[in-house]
Amino acid sequence: MRVKLTKFLTPRFTVIVLLSAISSALLVASAVPQRSATGGKAPEWVGRLPEGVHFLATLLGLDHIVGTLWFASLMALFWISLALSLVNQYASVKTQLERVPVSYPPPEAVVVEVPFDTLVARVEAAGFRPRYRSEPVTRFVKNPIGYWGNFLLHIGLVTAVFFSLIYVVTQHRILIRLTGQEIVRLSPDTVQELRGPLVVQPRLPHSLVLKSLTPGYWANDKLEQLASELYFTDQPGGDPRRVDVAVSDKSRFGSYIVYQANAYGRCFDLHIQSVEGVRSQRFFLPYPSRRDTASYGELPLTGSDLVLKGKYFATPNHDSIHFAPSPLTLRLYRGQELLGEGVLAPGAVVTLGPVTVRLGQSEWWTDILLDGTWGTFGIFAGFALILAGVLCAYCLVPREILVIRHNGVIYVHHVARRFAGFYREELQDCLRHAEQKGKL
């Protein structure tokens, strides 16, 4: 069974087909919007597909390719192929290290007139160590670890692919939009989740609070840093635990890695009164990109064909990118028709056509990502092994010197597995020093 599996998965054609299929899938995933970019929700392009194509796209998971079973199966087959090839790589290295050289001189061998012991001493002084000794031939090797370069590189590939497979099947990311000072009870209804095919229902932290959000800016108004002070509780009634995160500065809570997303802005609580009654809606607006540029957004009013369009500046005078309480400008539209416009400060009321809007509190908002996926460390470890293998193979090139005694004549043959021209003078240096020592 193992022989049949090896013959099926290790041929070059099979490896090329598997690698091409995986690469094509990743190219499609990078070109087509995926669920990972929408917090686990189906992208808009899926809903616009015709019914038959929509069914096929949903069946194949084209909006979440790296989380599908068929992609995981391709990765698994590719990993098995690499793992089986690894056995052959090991056998090949062992054969090279333990190879018994021929006892007759090859055509490229050089005749030397230096005593055998003097020649051996000089070869060893140049860093070559004997790997095989017999009466007619002695084999010296320098940098034997270089023989393991391809094997180590192959181990790195096997490790990286294996943990990439683990990452695919255990993928579990949770996106949470937080509003300052508000306790959020974490549940499938209040978070956006992205799961791999083998993830079971995980245990979420009980609650989360955004205590403070601190943006920092460069002199040109570009974002320099974004940091959040968070408080988690692991169970009902538990003590809150502080977790600080920032862009490019993750933290950990339980089994989750906590990331600060780059999205943030101001949240405005609107109390809207119309003929249908009073309702409250939350208006999330991104932060302005410059001190003299407003931030814009739209808010469809629930249960109606009306849309509120809003804007605000970082400061009332537009003289700084650092936030200061700034009024919110609202416009009410029905389709393209403008029904009303007004400017609101916290607590103020304005009438916009058929509705009256009162502005409640305004707080910071930001997105926090919890990542419970396994395998990330192993992927980086695999890349480290790949780098080590490349360094061994190309920076520690193994070279051999064969000293052959044939019919009373001493022959020397130099072999470099890579970059033979670069090491062409290595044997000549050894012979020159040996001759000089022999004349003393």
Coordinates of N, CA, C and O in Angstrom, one line a residue, residues 80-139:
I80 N 1.4 15.0 2.1 CA 1.8 13.6 2.1 C 2.9 13.4 1.0 O 3.8 12.6 1.2
S81 N 2.7 14.0 -0.1 CA 3.7 13.9 -1.2 C 5.1 14.3 -0.7 O 6.1 13.6 -1.0
L82 N 5.1 15.5 -0.1 CA 6.4 16.0 0.4 C 7.0 15.1 1.5 O 8.2 14.8 1.6
A83 N 6.1 14.6 2.4 CA 6.6 13.7 3.5 C 7.2 12.4 2.9 O 8.2 11.9 3.4
L84 N 6.5 11.8 1.9 CA 7.0 10.6 1.3 C 8.4 10.9 0.6 O 9.3 10.1 0.6
S85 N 8.5 12.0 -0.1 CA 9.7 12.4 -0.7 C 10.8 12.6 0.3 O 12.0 12.4 0.0
L86 N 10.5 13.0 1.5 CA 11.5 13.3 2.5 C 12.2 12.0 2.9 O 13.4 12.1 3.2
V87 N 11.6 10.9 2.9 CA 12.2 9.6 3.1 C 13.3 9.3 2.1 O 14.4 8.9 2.4
N88 N 12.9 9.6 0.8 CA 13.9 9.4 -0.3 C 15.1 10.4 -0.1 O 16.2 10.0 -0.4
Q89 N 14.8 11.6 0.3 CA 15.8 12.6 0.5 C 16.8 12.1 1.6 O 18.0 12.3 1.4
Y90 N 16.3 11.6 2.7 CA 17.2 11.1 3.7 C 18.1 10.0 3.2 O 19.3 9.9 3.5
A91 N 17.5 9.1 2.5 CA 18.3 7.9 2.0 C 19.3 8.4 1.1 O 20.5 7.9 1.0
S92 N 19.0 9.5 0.3 CA 20.0 10.0 -0.7 C 21.2 10.6 0.1 O 22.3 10.4 -0.3
V93 N 20.9 11.4 1.1 CA 22.0 12.0 1.9 C 22.8 11.0 2.6 O 24.1 11.1 2.5
K94 N 22.2 10.0 3.2 CA 23.0 8.9 3.8 C 23.9 8.2 2.8 O 25.0 7.9 3.1
T95 N 23.4 8.0 1.6 CA 24.2 7.4 0.5 C 25.4 8.2 0.2 O 26.5 7.7 0.0
Q96 N 25.2 9.5 0.1 CA 26.3 10.4 -0.3 C 27.3 10.5 0.8 O 28.5 10.5 0.6
L97 N 26.9 10.5 2.1 CA 27.8 10.6 3.2 C 28.6 9.3 3.4 O 29.8 9.3 3.7
E98 N 28.0 8.1 3.1 CA 28.6 6.8 3.4 C 29.1 6.2 2.1 O 29.5 5.0 2.0
R99 N 29.2 7.0 1.0 CA 29.6 6.4 -0.3 C 31.0 5.9 -0.3 O 31.9 6.6 0.3
V100 N 31.2 4.8 -0.8 CA 32.5 4.2 -0.9 C 33.1 4.6 -2.3 O 32.6 4.2 -3.3
P101 N 34.2 5.3 -2.3 CA 34.8 5.8 -3.6 C 35.4 4.7 -4.3 O 35.8 3.6 -3.8
V102 N 35.6 4.9 -5.6 CA 36.2 3.9 -6.5 C 37.7 3.8 -6.1 O 38.3 4.9 -5.7
S103 N 38.3 2.7 -6.3 CA 39.8 2.5 -5.9 C 40.7 2.8 -7.0 O 41.9 2.7 -6.9
Y104 N 40.2 3.3 -8.2 CA 41.1 3.6 -9.3 C 40.9 5.1 -9.6 O 39.9 5.7 -9.4
P105 N 42.0 5.8 -10.1 CA 41.9 7.2 -10.3 C 41.0 7.5 -11.5 O 41.1 6.9 -12.6
P106 N 40.1 8.6 -11.3 CA 39.3 9.0 -12.5 C 40.2 9.8 -13.4 O 41.3 10.2 -13.1
P107 N 39.7 10.1 -14.7 CA 40.6 10.8 -15.6 C 41.0 12.2 -15.2 O 42.0 12.7 -15.6
E108 N 40.2 12.8 -14.3 CA 40.5 14.2 -13.9 C 41.5 14.2 -12.7 O 41.9 15.3 -12.3
A109 N 41.8 13.1 -12.2 CA 42.7 13.0 -11.1 C 44.1 13.6 -11.4 O 44.6 13.5 -12.6
V110 N 44.8 14.2 -10.4 CA 46.1 14.8 -10.6 C 47.2 13.9 -9.9 O 47.0 13.5 -8.7
V111 N 48.3 13.7 -10.6 CA 49.4 12.9 -10.0 C 50.2 13.9 -9.1 O 50.5 15.0 -9.5
V112 N 50.5 13.4 -7.9 CA 51.3 14.3 -7.0 C 52.6 13.5 -6.5 O 52.5 12.3 -6.4
E113 N 53.6 14.2 -6.3 CA 54.9 13.6 -5.8 C 55.2 14.1 -4.4 O 56.2 14.7 -4.2
V114 N 54.3 13.9 -3.6 CA 54.4 14.3 -2.2 C 54.1 13.1 -1.3 O 53.3 12.2 -1.6
P115 N 54.9 12.9 -0.2 CA 54.7 11.7 0.7 C 53.2 11.7 1.1 O 52.6 12.8 1.4
F116 N 52.7 10.5 1.2 CA 51.3 10.3 1.6 C 50.9 11.0 2.9 O 49.9 11.7 3.0
D117 N 51.7 10.8 3.9 CA 51.4 11.4 5.2 C 51.4 12.9 5.2 O 50.6 13.6 5.8
T118 N 52.4 13.5 4.5 CA 52.4 14.9 4.3 C 51.2 15.5 3.6 O 50.6 16.5 4.0
L119 N 50.8 14.8 2.6 CA 49.6 15.2 1.8 C 48.3 15.1 2.7 O 47.5 16.0 2.8
V120 N 48.2 14.0 3.5 CA 47.0 13.9 4.3 C 47.0 15.0 5.4 O 46.0 15.5 5.7
A121 N 48.2 15.3 6.0 CA 48.2 16.3 7.0 C 47.8 17.6 6.5 O 47.1 18.4 7.1
R122 N 48.2 18.0 5.2 CA 47.9 19.2 4.7 C 46.4 19.3 4.3 O 45.7 20.3 4.5
V123 N 45.9 18.2 3.8 CA 44.4 18.2 3.5 C 43.6 18.3 4.7 O 42.6 19.1 4.7
E124 N 44.0 17.7 5.8 CA 43.2 17.9 7.1 C 43.4 19.3 7.6 O 42.5 19.8 8.2
A125 N 44.6 19.9 7.4 CA 44.8 21.2 7.9 C 43.9 22.2 7.2 O 43.6 23.3 7.7
A126 N 43.5 21.9 5.9 CA 42.6 22.7 5.1 C 41.2 22.6 5.5 O 40.3 23.2 4.9
G127 N 40.8 21.8 6.5 CA 39.5 21.6 7.0 C 38.8 20.4 6.5 O 37.6 20.2 6.7
F128 N 39.5 19.5 5.7 CA 38.9 18.3 5.2 C 39.0 17.2 6.3 O 40.1 17.1 6.9
R129 N 38.0 16.4 6.5 CA 38.0 15.3 7.5 C 37.7 14.0 6.8 O 36.9 13.9 5.9
P130 N 38.5 13.0 7.2 CA 38.3 11.7 6.5 C 36.9 11.1 6.8 O 36.5 11.0 7.9
R131 N 36.3 10.6 5.7 CA 35.0 9.9 5.9 C 35.1 8.4 5.5 O 34.2 7.6 5.9
Y132 N 36.2 8.1 4.8 CA 36.4 6.7 4.4 C 37.9 6.4 4.2 O 38.6 7.2 3.6
R133 N 38.4 5.4 4.8 CA 39.8 5.0 4.7 C 39.9 3.5 4.2 O 39.2 2.7 4.8
S134 N 40.7 3.3 3.3 CA 41.1 1.9 2.9 C 42.5 2.0 2.4 O 43.1 3.0 2.2
E135 N 43.0 0.8 2.0 CA 44.4 0.8 1.5 C 44.6 1.6 0.2 O 45.5 2.4 0.1
P136 N 43.7 1.5 -0.8 CA 44.0 2.2 -2.0 C 43.4 3.6 -2.0 O 43.9 4.5 -2.7
V137 N 42.4 4.0 -1.2 CA 41.8 5.3 -1.3 C 41.3 5.8 0.0 O 40.9 5.0 0.9
T138 N 41.5 7.1 0.2 CA 41.0 7.8 1.4 C 40.2 9.0 0.9 O 40.6 9.7 0.0
R139 N 39.0 9.1 1.5 CA 38.0 10.1 1.1 C 37.9 11.1 2.2 O 37.6 10.8 3.3

